[in-house]
PDB file of C-alpha atoms in Angstrom:
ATOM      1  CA  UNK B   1       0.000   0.000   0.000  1.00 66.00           C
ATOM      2  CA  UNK B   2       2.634   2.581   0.832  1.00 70.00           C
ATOM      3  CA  UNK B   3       4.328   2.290  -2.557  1.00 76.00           C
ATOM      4  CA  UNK B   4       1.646   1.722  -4.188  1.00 75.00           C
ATOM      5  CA  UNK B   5       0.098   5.271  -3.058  1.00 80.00           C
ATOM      6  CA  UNK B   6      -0.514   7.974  -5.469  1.00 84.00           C
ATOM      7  CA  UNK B   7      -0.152  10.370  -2.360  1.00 91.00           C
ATOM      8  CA  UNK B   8       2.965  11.459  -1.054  1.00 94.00           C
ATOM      9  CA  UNK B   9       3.700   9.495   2.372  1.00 95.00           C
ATOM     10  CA  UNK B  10       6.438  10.513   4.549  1.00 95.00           C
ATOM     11  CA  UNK B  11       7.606   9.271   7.948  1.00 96.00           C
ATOM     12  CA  UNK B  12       9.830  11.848  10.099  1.00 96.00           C
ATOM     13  CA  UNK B  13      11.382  11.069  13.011  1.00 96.00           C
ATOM     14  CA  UNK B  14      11.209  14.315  15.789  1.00 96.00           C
ATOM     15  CA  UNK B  15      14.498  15.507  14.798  1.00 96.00           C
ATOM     16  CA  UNK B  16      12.553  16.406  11.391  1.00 95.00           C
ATOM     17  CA  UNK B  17      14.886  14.021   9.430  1.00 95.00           C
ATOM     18  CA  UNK B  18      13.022  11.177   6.713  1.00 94.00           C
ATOM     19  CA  UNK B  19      13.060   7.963   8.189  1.00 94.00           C
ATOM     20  CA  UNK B  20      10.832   6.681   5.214  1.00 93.00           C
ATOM     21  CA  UNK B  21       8.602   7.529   2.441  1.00 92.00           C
ATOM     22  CA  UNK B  22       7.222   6.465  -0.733  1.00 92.00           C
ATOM     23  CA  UNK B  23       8.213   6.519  -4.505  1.00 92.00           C
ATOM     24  CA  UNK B  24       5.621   9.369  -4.882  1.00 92.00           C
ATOM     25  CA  UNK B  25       7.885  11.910  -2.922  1.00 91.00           C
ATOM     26  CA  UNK B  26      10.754  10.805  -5.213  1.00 89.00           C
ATOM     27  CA  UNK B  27       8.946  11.317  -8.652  1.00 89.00           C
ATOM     28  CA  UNK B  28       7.600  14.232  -7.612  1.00 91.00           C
ATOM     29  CA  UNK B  29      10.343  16.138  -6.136  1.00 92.00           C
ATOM     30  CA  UNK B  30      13.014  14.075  -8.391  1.00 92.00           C
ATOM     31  CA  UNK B  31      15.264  13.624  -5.017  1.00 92.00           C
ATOM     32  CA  UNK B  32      16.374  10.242  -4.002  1.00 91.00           C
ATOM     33  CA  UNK B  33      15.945   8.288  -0.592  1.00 88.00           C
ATOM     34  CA  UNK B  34      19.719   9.167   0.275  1.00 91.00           C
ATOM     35  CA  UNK B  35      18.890  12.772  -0.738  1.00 93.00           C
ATOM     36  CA  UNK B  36      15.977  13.303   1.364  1.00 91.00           C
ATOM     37  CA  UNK B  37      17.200  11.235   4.407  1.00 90.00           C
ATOM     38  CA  UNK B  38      20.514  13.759   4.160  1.00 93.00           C
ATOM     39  CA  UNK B  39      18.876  16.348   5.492  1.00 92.00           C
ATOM     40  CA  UNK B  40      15.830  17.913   7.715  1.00 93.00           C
ATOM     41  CA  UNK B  41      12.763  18.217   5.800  1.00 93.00           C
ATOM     42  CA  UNK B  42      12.493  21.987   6.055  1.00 94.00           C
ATOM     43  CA  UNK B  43      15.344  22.503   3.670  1.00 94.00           C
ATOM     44  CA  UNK B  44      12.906  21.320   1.142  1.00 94.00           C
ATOM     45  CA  UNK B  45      10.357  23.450   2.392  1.00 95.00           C
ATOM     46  CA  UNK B  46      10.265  27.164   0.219  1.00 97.00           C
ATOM     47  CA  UNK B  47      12.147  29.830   2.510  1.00 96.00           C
ATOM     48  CA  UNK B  48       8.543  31.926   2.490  1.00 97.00           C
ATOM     49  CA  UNK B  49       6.728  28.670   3.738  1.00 97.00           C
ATOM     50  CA  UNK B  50       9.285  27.388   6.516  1.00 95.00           C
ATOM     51  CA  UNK B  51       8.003  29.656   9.380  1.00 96.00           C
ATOM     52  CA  UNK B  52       4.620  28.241   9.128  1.00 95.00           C
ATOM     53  CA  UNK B  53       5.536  24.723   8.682  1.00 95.00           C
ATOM     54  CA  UNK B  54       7.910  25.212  11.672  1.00 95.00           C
ATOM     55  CA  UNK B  55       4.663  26.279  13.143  1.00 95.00           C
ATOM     56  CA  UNK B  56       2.920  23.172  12.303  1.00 96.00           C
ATOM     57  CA  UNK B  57       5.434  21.224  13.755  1.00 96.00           C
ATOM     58  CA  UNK B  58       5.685  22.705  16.833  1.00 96.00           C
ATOM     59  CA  UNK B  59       1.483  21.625  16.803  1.00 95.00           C
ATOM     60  CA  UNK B  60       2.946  18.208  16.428  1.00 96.00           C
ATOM     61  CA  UNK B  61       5.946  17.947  18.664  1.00 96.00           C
ATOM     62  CA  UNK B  62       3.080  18.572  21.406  1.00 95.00           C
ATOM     63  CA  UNK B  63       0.875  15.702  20.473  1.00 96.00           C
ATOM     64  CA  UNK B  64      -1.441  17.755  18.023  1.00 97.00           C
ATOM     65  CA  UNK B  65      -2.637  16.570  14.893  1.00 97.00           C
ATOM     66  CA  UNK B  66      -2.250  19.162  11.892  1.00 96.00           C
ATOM     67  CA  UNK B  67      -4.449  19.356   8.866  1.00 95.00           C
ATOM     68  CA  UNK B  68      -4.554  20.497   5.556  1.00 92.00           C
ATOM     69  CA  UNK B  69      -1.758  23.239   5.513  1.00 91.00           C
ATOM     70  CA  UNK B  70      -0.296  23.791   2.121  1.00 94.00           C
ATOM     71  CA  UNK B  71       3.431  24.870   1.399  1.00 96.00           C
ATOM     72  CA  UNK B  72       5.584  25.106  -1.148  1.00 96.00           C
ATOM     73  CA  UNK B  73       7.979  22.635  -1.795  1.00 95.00           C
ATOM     74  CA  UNK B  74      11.280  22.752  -3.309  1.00 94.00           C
ATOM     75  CA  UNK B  75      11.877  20.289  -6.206  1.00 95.00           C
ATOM     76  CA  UNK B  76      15.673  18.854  -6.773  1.00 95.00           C
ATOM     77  CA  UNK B  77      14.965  20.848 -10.954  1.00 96.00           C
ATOM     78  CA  UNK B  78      14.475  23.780  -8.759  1.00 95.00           C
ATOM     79  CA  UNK B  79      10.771  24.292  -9.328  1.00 95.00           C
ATOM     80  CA  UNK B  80       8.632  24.678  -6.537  1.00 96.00           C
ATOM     81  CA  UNK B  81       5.233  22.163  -6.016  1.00 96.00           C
ATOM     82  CA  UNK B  82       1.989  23.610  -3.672  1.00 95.00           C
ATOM     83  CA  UNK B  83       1.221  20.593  -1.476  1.00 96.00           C
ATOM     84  CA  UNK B  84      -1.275  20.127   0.791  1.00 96.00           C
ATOM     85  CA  UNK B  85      -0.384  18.349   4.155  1.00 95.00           C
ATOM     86  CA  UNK B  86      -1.770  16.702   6.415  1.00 96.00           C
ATOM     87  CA  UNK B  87       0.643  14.938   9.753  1.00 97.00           C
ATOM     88  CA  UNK B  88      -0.279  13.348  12.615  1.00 97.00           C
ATOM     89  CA  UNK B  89       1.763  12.613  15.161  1.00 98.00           C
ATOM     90  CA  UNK B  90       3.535   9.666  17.417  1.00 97.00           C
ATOM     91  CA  UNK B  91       4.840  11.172  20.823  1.00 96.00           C
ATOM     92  CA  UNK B  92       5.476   7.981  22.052  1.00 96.00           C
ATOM     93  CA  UNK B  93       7.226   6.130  18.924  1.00 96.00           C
ATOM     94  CA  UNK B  94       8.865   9.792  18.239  1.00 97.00           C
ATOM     95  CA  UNK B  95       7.646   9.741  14.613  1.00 97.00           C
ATOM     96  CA  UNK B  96       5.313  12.146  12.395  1.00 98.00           C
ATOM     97  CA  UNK B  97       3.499  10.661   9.777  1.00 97.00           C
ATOM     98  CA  UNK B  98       2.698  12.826   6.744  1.00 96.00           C
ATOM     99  CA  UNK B  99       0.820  12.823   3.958  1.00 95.00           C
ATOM    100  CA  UNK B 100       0.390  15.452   0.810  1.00 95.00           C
ATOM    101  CA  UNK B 101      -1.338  15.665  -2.153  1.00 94.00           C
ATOM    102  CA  UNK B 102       0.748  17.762  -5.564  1.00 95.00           C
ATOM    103  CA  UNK B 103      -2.159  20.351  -5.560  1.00 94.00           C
ATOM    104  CA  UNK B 104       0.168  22.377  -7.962  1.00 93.00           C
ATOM    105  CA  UNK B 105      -2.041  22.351 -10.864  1.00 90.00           C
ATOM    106  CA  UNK B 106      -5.136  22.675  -9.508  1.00 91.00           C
ATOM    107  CA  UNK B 107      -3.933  26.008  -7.769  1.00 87.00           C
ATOM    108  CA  UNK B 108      -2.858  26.689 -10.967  1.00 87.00           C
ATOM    109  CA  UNK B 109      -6.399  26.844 -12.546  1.00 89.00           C
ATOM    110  CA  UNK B 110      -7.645  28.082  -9.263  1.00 85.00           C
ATOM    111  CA  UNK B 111      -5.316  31.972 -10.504  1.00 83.00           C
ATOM    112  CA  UNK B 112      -6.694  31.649 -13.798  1.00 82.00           C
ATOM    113  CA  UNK B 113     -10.195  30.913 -13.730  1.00 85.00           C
ATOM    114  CA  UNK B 114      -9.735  34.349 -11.013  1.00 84.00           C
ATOM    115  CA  UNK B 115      -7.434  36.565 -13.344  1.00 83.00           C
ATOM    116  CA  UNK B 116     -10.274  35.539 -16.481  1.00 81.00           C
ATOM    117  CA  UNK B 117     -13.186  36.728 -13.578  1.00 76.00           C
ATOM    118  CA  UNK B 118     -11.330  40.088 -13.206  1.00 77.00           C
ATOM    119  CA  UNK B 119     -10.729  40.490 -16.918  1.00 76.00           C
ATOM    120  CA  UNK B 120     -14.383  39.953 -17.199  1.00 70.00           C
ATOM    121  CA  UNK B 121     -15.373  42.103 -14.492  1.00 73.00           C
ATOM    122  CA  UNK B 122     -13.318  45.217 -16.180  1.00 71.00           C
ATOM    123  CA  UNK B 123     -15.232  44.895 -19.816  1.00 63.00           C
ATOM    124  CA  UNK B 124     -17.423  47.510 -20.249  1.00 60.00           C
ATOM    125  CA  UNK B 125     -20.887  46.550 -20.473  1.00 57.00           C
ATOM    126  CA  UNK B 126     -23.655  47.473 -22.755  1.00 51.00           C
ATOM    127  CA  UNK B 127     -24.639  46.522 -26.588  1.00 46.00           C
ATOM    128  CA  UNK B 128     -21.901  47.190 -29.168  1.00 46.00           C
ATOM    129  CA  UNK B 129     -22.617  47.612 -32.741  1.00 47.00           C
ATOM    130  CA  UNK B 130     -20.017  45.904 -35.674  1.00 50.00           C
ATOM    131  CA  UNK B 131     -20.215  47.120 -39.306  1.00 51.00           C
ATOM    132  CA  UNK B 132     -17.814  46.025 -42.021  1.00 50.00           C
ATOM    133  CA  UNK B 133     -17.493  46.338 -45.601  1.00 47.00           C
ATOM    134  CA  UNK B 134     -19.721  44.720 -48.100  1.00 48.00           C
ATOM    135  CA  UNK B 135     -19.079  42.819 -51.040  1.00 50.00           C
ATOM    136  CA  UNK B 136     -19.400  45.711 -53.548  1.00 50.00           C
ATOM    137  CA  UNK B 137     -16.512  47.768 -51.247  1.00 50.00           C
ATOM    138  CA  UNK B 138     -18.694  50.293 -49.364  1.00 52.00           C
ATOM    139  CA  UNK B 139     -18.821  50.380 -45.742  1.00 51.00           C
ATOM    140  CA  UNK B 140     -21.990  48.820 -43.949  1.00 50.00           C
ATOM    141  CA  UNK B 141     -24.723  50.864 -42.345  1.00 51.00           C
ATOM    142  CA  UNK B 142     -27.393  49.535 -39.939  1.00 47.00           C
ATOM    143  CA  UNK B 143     -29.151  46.754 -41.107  1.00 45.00           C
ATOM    144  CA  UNK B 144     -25.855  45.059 -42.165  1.00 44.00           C
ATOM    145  CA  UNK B 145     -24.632  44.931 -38.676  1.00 46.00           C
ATOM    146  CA  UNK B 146     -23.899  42.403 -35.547  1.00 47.00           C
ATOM    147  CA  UNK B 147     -24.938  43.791 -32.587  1.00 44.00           C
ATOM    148  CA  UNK B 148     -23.906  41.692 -29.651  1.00 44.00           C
ATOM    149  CA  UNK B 149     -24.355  42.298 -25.615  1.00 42.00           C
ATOM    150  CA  UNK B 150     -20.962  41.921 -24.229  1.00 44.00           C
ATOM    151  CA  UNK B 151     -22.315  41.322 -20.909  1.00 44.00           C
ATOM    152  CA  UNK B 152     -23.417  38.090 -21.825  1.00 44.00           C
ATOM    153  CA  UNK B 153     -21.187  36.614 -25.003  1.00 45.00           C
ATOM    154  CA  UNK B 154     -17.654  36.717 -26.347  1.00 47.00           C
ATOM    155  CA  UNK B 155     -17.564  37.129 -29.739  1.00 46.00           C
ATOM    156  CA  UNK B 156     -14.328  37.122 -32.163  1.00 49.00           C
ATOM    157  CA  UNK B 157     -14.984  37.539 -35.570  1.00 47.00           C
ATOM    158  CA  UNK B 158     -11.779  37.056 -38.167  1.00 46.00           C
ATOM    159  CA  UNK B 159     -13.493  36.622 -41.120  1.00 48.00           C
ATOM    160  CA  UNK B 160     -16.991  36.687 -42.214  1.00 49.00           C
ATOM    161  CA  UNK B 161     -19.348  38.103 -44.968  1.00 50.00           C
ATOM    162  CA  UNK B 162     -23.077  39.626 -44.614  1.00 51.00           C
ATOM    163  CA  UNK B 163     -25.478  38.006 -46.797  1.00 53.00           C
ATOM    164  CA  UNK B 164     -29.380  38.608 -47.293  1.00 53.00           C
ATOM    165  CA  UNK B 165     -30.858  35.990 -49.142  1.00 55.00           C
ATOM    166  CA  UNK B 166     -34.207  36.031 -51.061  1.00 57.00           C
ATOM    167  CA  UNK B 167     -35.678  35.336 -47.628  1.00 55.00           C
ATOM    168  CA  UNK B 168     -34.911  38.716 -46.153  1.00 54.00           C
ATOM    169  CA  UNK B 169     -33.335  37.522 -43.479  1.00 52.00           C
ATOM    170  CA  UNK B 170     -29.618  38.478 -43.005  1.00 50.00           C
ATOM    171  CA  UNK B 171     -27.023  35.403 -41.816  1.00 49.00           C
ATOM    172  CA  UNK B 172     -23.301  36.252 -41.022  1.00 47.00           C
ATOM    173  CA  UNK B 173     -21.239  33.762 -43.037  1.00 49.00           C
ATOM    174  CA  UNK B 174     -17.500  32.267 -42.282  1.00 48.00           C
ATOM    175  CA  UNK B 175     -16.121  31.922 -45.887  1.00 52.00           C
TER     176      UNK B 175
END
């Protein structure tokens, strides 16, 4: 089960040295077992992260479990990863153990899906009229026109041609 995890599973002894953990920490992170066992865990912890993980781990020197607390972690490439944590500890074996969960991407999605809101938010409102140029080379006045709501609907237009067929009705086409 422990190598078999998907989730990151480490075991630290109280001196905040790996005494174990699973291939997911190594493919992840790209350090080896003698790598991480070389030295304390919060060297692998981002410098604007380590006082509150050394937080957290005061929590758990004391006997207290500690739940979902994310931090940045540094990567042997030199990238950082956001993982979520989650450690509870083992006063009387002396050991922590840890899980986390890669949630790098998903933050990732998290800022853009917010940056597109905000984009969004700072359109102007309000219906917006498009003319063009007809087939015969003059300009297009009213009838021939698009008029959209950009409050409601995106709309990017490359290439296109106004035609009224024997209907009446006018239909934008995409050549």
């Amino acid at each position: 089960f422990f190598k078999l995890a998907p989730s990151m599973m480490v075991v630290l002894g109280f001196d905040g040295r790996i005494v174990r953990n699973n291939p997911a920490v190594e493919s992840i992170g790209g350090w080896s077992l003698d790598e991480l066992r070389s030295q304390p865990f919060l060297n692998y912890i981002d410098a604007r992260d380590q006082e509150q993980v050394l937080s957290a781990w005061q929590e758990l020197l004391t006997g207290n479990m500690v739940q979902a607390f994310e931090a940045r972690s540094l990567c042997k490439d030199g990238s950082l990863r956001r993982v979520l944590w989650s450690a509870t500890p083992f006063p009387d074996r002396q050991l922590v153990y840890v899980t986390g969960q890669d949630i790098t991407d998903r933050k990732r999605l998290e800022v853009d899906r917010q940056q597109a809101h905000k984009k969004h938010q700072r359109r102007p409102k309000g219906r917006h009229a498009f003319g063009g140029v007809g087939q015969n080379g003059k300009k297009t006045e009213g009838k021939d026109q698009l008029v959209v709501d950009s409050a409601e609907v995106n709309v990017e237009i490359v290439e296109a041609t106004v035609e009224r067929p024997s209907s009446g009705r006018t239909a934008l086409m995409r050549p």
